[in-house]
Amino acid sequence: EVQLVESGGGLVQPGGSLRLSCSASGFTFSSYAMHWVRQAPGKGLKYVSTISSTGGATYYADSVKGRFTISRDNSKNTLNLQMTSLRLEDTAMYYCVKDHWSGSFRDFDYWGQGTLVTVSS
Amino acid sequence: DIEMTQSPYTLSASVGDRVTITCRASQSISSWLAWYQQKPGKAPKLLIYKASSLESGVPSRFSGSGSGTDFTLTISSLQPDDSATYYCQQYNSYMFTFGQGTKLEIK
C-alpha cells in the first residue's frame, strides 16, 4: 500500500524558514517523480514544485522560485521542501504527491494527508 | 503559464442526475488533463487521467472527454457520496496548473 506521510509543518513568522519532509513507502520511490502541492485555507489547489526520480531536475512555481528548494533522498525514501523567506501568503496545507507514471511528469495518483504551514506574526 | 478555467463554480443536483463539469485551457494541452475529487478535510483523489482514462478503483459513473482546450467530467448518475469539490489539472507543461474547482452539492 502506497503511503506518503508529511511532517515539519507549524507556525513560523514572516521571513522565517521551515523544512517539510515526506516519508514514502509501498512503491519504488526512486522510480517516480515527486511533487508538492499546496492549498490555502478554503482555497483551491496550487502547484508548488517537482523533482525528477533521480533528483537531477527540479521545477518550481513562480511564486516560490528562489525561496523554496525541493530535494529527495532515494536511499531513505524521503522527499523534502526547504522553505525560506516565508510570506503570509505561503500559509497552506502542503501535500506530498506521487507522480502516476514511472519516469515521467504527469498526473498525481497518490497524495499524503498534508502538513499545515502557518505564517503569522 | 497555461490557465485552466472550470465552470460552473458551484453546482447543485439531485441523486440520479447526470452532471457535467467543464474545464477550458488557455492553450492546447492535447489530452494531458486529469480530474480530481476532494472531500472536506481530505486529500484529493485522482479520478481521470489523460482526459478520458478512468483511474483504477473509480466508479464507472465517472467519465471524462475532450482534447485540445475543452474538456468535460461527467457523472452519469449522481450518488450521495459524490458531494465534493472537483478540480481539473493540466500537465502539458512542467508548470502544472489546476482549475479553480467546482463544488458539487447534493440537493
GROMACS .gro file of N, CA, C and O in nm, chain A residues 35 37 39 43-47 50 59-62 65 95 99-101 105-114, chain B residues 1 32-34 36 38 41-46 48-50 55 87 89 91-92 94-101:
model
  224
   35HIS      N    1   0.614   1.550  -0.619
   35HIS     CA    2   0.567   1.688  -0.626
   35HIS      C    3   0.521   1.738  -0.490
   35HIS      O    4   0.485   1.659  -0.402
   37VAL      N    5   0.221   2.010  -0.363
   37VAL     CA    6   0.105   2.091  -0.398
   37VAL      C    7   0.052   2.152  -0.269
   37VAL      O    8   0.052   2.084  -0.165
   39GLN      N    9  -0.250   2.411  -0.057
   39GLN     CA   10  -0.389   2.457  -0.058
   39GLN      C   11  -0.409   2.552   0.060
   39GLN      O   12  -0.405   2.509   0.175
   43LYS      N   13  -0.931   2.754  -0.001
   43LYS     CA   14  -0.899   2.787  -0.140
   43LYS      C   15  -0.871   2.661  -0.221
   43LYS      O   16  -0.882   2.549  -0.172
   44GLY      N   17  -0.833   2.680  -0.347
   44GLY     CA   18  -0.808   2.569  -0.436
   44GLY      C   19  -0.666   2.517  -0.429
   44GLY      O   20  -0.583   2.564  -0.352
   45LEU      N   21  -0.639   2.420  -0.514
   45LEU     CA   22  -0.508   2.355  -0.520
   45LEU      C   23  -0.411   2.441  -0.603
   45LEU      O   24  -0.449   2.490  -0.710
   46LYS      N   25  -0.288   2.449  -0.554
   46LYS     CA   26  -0.184   2.524  -0.625
   46LYS      C   27  -0.057   2.440  -0.633
   46LYS      O   28  -0.010   2.386  -0.533
   47TYR      N   29  -0.003   2.427  -0.751
   47TYR     CA   30   0.121   2.356  -0.772
   47TYR      C   31   0.237   2.433  -0.710
   47TYR      O   32   0.242   2.556  -0.720
   50THR      N   33   0.831   2.030  -0.830
   50THR     CA   34   0.851   1.893  -0.881
   50THR      C   35   0.998   1.857  -0.878
   50THR      O   36   1.083   1.942  -0.903
   59TYR      N   37   1.165   2.172  -1.063
   59TYR     CA   38   1.081   2.277  -1.119
   59TYR      C   39   1.005   2.343  -1.006
   59TYR      O   40   0.970   2.278  -0.907
   60TYR      N   41   0.976   2.472  -1.026
   60TYR     CA   42   0.909   2.549  -0.921
   60TYR      C   43   0.803   2.641  -0.980
   60TYR      O   44   0.822   2.695  -1.090
   61ALA      N   45   0.697   2.662  -0.906
   61ALA     CA   46   0.603   2.767  -0.941
   61ALA      C   47   0.673   2.902  -0.924
   61ALA      O   48   0.761   2.917  -0.838
   62ASP      N   49   0.634   2.998  -1.006
   62ASP     CA   50   0.697   3.130  -0.999
   62ASP      C   51   0.686   3.191  -0.859
   62ASP      O   52   0.775   3.263  -0.814
   65LYS      N   53   0.978   3.033  -0.651
   65LYS     CA   54   1.110   3.022  -0.711
   65LYS      C   55   1.208   3.113  -0.639
   65LYS      O   56   1.179   3.230  -0.614
   95TYR      N   57   0.085   1.933   0.049
   95TYR     CA   58   0.070   1.792   0.018
   95TYR      C   59   0.192   1.739  -0.056
   95TYR      O   60   0.238   1.801  -0.153
   99ASP      N   61   0.395   1.104  -0.855
   99ASP     CA   62   0.356   1.101  -0.995
   99ASP      C   63   0.299   0.964  -1.030
   99ASP      O   64   0.337   0.862  -0.975
  100HIS      N   65   0.208   0.965  -1.125
  100HIS     CA   66   0.136   0.843  -1.161
  100HIS      C   67   0.225   0.743  -1.234
  100HIS      O   68   0.210   0.622  -1.221
  101TRP      N   69   0.320   0.797  -1.313
  101TRP     CA   70   0.393   0.714  -1.407
  101TRP      C   71   0.542   0.720  -1.382
  101TRP      O   72   0.599   0.827  -1.366
  105PHE      N   73   0.654   1.312  -1.586
  105PHE     CA   74   0.585   1.415  -1.509
  105PHE      C   75   0.444   1.422  -1.563
  105PHE      O   76   0.421   1.479  -1.670
  106ARG      N   77   0.352   1.363  -1.495
  106ARG     CA   78   0.218   1.355  -1.548
  106ARG      C   79   0.115   1.389  -1.441
  106ARG      O   80   0.125   1.493  -1.378
  107ASP      N   81   0.015   1.305  -1.422
  107ASP     CA   82  -0.085   1.329  -1.321
  107ASP      C   83  -0.039   1.270  -1.187
  107ASP      O   84   0.063   1.204  -1.180
  108PHE      N   85  -0.118   1.295  -1.084
  108PHE     CA   86  -0.077   1.264  -0.948
  108PHE      C   87  -0.169   1.157  -0.889
  108PHE      O   88  -0.287   1.185  -0.863
  109ASP      N   89  -0.117   1.038  -0.864
  109ASP     CA   90  -0.207   0.931  -0.823
  109ASP      C   91  -0.215   0.908  -0.673
  109ASP      O   92  -0.314   0.850  -0.626
  110TYR      N   93  -0.116   0.949  -0.595
  110TYR     CA   94  -0.125   0.934  -0.450
  110TYR      C   95  -0.084   1.064  -0.383
  110TYR      O   96   0.015   1.127  -0.422
  111TRP      N   97  -0.163   1.101  -0.283
  111TRP     CA   98  -0.141   1.223  -0.207
  111TRP      C   99  -0.127   1.189  -0.059
  111TRP      O  100  -0.198   1.102  -0.008
  112GLY      N  101  -0.035   1.258   0.010
  112GLY     CA  102  -0.032   1.246   0.155
  112GLY      C  103  -0.151   1.318   0.217
  112GLY      O  104  -0.232   1.378   0.146
  113GLN      N  105  -0.159   1.315   0.347
  113GLN     CA  106  -0.268   1.383   0.417
  113GLN      C  107  -0.238   1.531   0.442
  113GLN      O  108  -0.325   1.606   0.482
  114GLY      N  109  -0.115   1.570   0.417
  114GLY     CA  110  -0.079   1.711   0.424
  114GLY      C  111  -0.020   1.752   0.558
  114GLY      O  112  -0.045   1.689   0.661
  122ASP      N  113   0.217   3.092  -1.846
  122ASP     CA  114   0.160   2.971  -1.787
  122ASP      C  115   0.023   2.941  -1.848
  122ASP      O  116  -0.049   3.032  -1.888
  153TRP      N  117  -0.355   1.603  -2.212
  153TRP     CA  118  -0.285   1.596  -2.084
  153TRP      C  119  -0.364   1.666  -1.975
  153TRP      O  120  -0.327   1.771  -1.924
  154LEU      N  121  -0.474   1.602  -1.939
  154LEU     CA  122  -0.564   1.658  -1.839
  154LEU      C  123  -0.609   1.551  -1.742
  154LEU      O  124  -0.639   1.439  -1.781
  155ALA      N  125  -0.611   1.588  -1.613
  155ALA     CA  126  -0.660   1.498  -1.509
  155ALA      C  127  -0.773   1.565  -1.431
  155ALA      O  128  -0.784   1.688  -1.429
  157TYR      N  129  -0.966   1.549  -1.041
  157TYR     CA  130  -0.954   1.506  -0.902
  157TYR      C  131  -1.081   1.539  -0.827
  157TYR      O  132  -1.148   1.638  -0.856
  159GLN      N  133  -1.210   1.609  -0.430
  159GLN     CA  134  -1.164   1.638  -0.294
  159GLN      C  135  -1.283   1.659  -0.202
  159GLN      O  136  -1.368   1.744  -0.228
  162GLY      N  137  -1.157   1.825   0.430
  162GLY     CA  138  -1.060   1.771   0.523
  162GLY      C  139  -0.980   1.654   0.472
  162GLY      O  140  -0.901   1.594   0.548
  163LYS      N  141  -0.996   1.623   0.344
  163LYS     CA  142  -0.925   1.509   0.285
  163LYS      C  143  -0.835   1.553   0.171
  163LYS      O  144  -0.852   1.660   0.113
  164ALA      N  145  -0.739   1.467   0.139
  164ALA     CA  146  -0.654   1.492   0.024
  164ALA      C  147  -0.731   1.463  -0.105
  164ALA      O  148  -0.825   1.383  -0.105
  165PRO      N  149  -0.693   1.528  -0.213
  165PRO     CA  150  -0.757   1.498  -0.342
  165PRO      C  151  -0.735   1.353  -0.384
  165PRO      O  152  -0.638   1.288  -0.344
  166LYS      N  153  -0.827   1.308  -0.469
  166LYS     CA  154  -0.823   1.171  -0.521
  166LYS      C  155  -0.829   1.177  -0.674
  166LYS      O  156  -0.914   1.247  -0.730
  167LEU      N  157  -0.740   1.105  -0.741
  167LEU     CA  158  -0.739   1.103  -0.886
  167LEU      C  159  -0.857   1.022  -0.938
  167LEU      O  160  -0.880   0.908  -0.898
  169ILE      N  161  -0.968   1.071  -1.315
  169ILE     CA  162  -0.950   1.057  -1.459
  169ILE      C  163  -0.812   1.111  -1.495
  169ILE      O  164  -0.769   1.214  -1.444
  170TYR      N  165  -0.742   1.039  -1.585
  170TYR     CA  166  -0.616   1.091  -1.636
  170TYR      C  167  -0.617   1.081  -1.788
  170TYR      O  168  -0.699   1.010  -1.846
  171LYS      N  169  -0.526   1.153  -1.850
  171LYS     CA  170  -0.520   1.163  -1.995
  171LYS      C  171  -0.658   1.187  -2.055
  171LYS      O  172  -0.696   1.123  -2.152
  176GLU      N  173  -0.921   0.609  -1.362
  176GLU     CA  174  -0.824   0.554  -1.267
  176GLU      C  175  -0.880   0.427  -1.203
  176GLU      O  176  -1.002   0.415  -1.181
  208TYR      N  177  -1.157   1.920  -0.928
  208TYR     CA  178  -1.054   2.004  -0.990
  208TYR      C  179  -1.003   1.938  -1.118
  208TYR      O  180  -0.979   1.817  -1.121
  210GLN      N  181  -0.672   1.950  -1.388
  210GLN     CA  182  -0.530   1.983  -1.382
  210GLN      C  183  -0.466   1.953  -1.516
  210GLN      O  184  -0.488   1.846  -1.574
  212TYR      N  185  -0.123   1.889  -1.741
  212TYR     CA  186   0.017   1.852  -1.726
  212TYR      C  187   0.085   1.847  -1.862
  212TYR      O  188   0.168   1.761  -1.890
  213ASN      N  189   0.047   1.941  -1.946
  213ASN     CA  190   0.111   1.953  -2.076
  213ASN      C  191   0.251   2.013  -2.061
  213ASN      O  192   0.342   1.983  -2.138
  215TYR      N  193   0.562   2.153  -1.759
  215TYR     CA  194   0.608   2.126  -1.623
  215TYR      C  195   0.543   2.218  -1.521
  215TYR      O  196   0.540   2.189  -1.403
  216MET      N  197   0.491   2.333  -1.567
  216MET     CA  198   0.419   2.421  -1.475
  216MET      C  199   0.275   2.373  -1.465
  216MET      O  200   0.184   2.431  -1.523
  217PHE      N  201   0.258   2.267  -1.388
  217PHE     CA  202   0.125   2.210  -1.372
  217PHE      C  203   0.030   2.317  -1.318
  217PHE      O  204   0.065   2.391  -1.227
  218THR      N  205  -0.090   2.322  -1.369
  218THR     CA  206  -0.187   2.417  -1.316
  218THR      C  207  -0.322   2.348  -1.296
  218THR      O  208  -0.359   2.259  -1.373
  219PHE      N  209  -0.392   2.394  -1.194
  219PHE     CA  210  -0.524   2.343  -1.161
  219PHE      C  211  -0.631   2.445  -1.195
  219PHE      O  212  -0.606   2.566  -1.193
  220GLY      N  213  -0.749   2.395  -1.223
  220GLY     CA  214  -0.865   2.482  -1.229
  220GLY      C  215  -0.900   2.529  -1.089
  220GLY      O  216  -0.847   2.477  -0.990
  221GLN      N  217  -0.991   2.623  -1.079
  221GLN     CA  218  -1.025   2.682  -0.951
  221GLN      C  219  -1.117   2.594  -0.867
  221GLN      O  220  -1.140   2.621  -0.749
  222GLY      N  221  -1.169   2.488  -0.927
  222GLY     CA  222  -1.255   2.396  -0.854
  222GLY      C  223  -1.404   2.418  -0.880
  222GLY      O  224  -1.448   2.530  -0.904
   0.00000   0.00000   0.00000
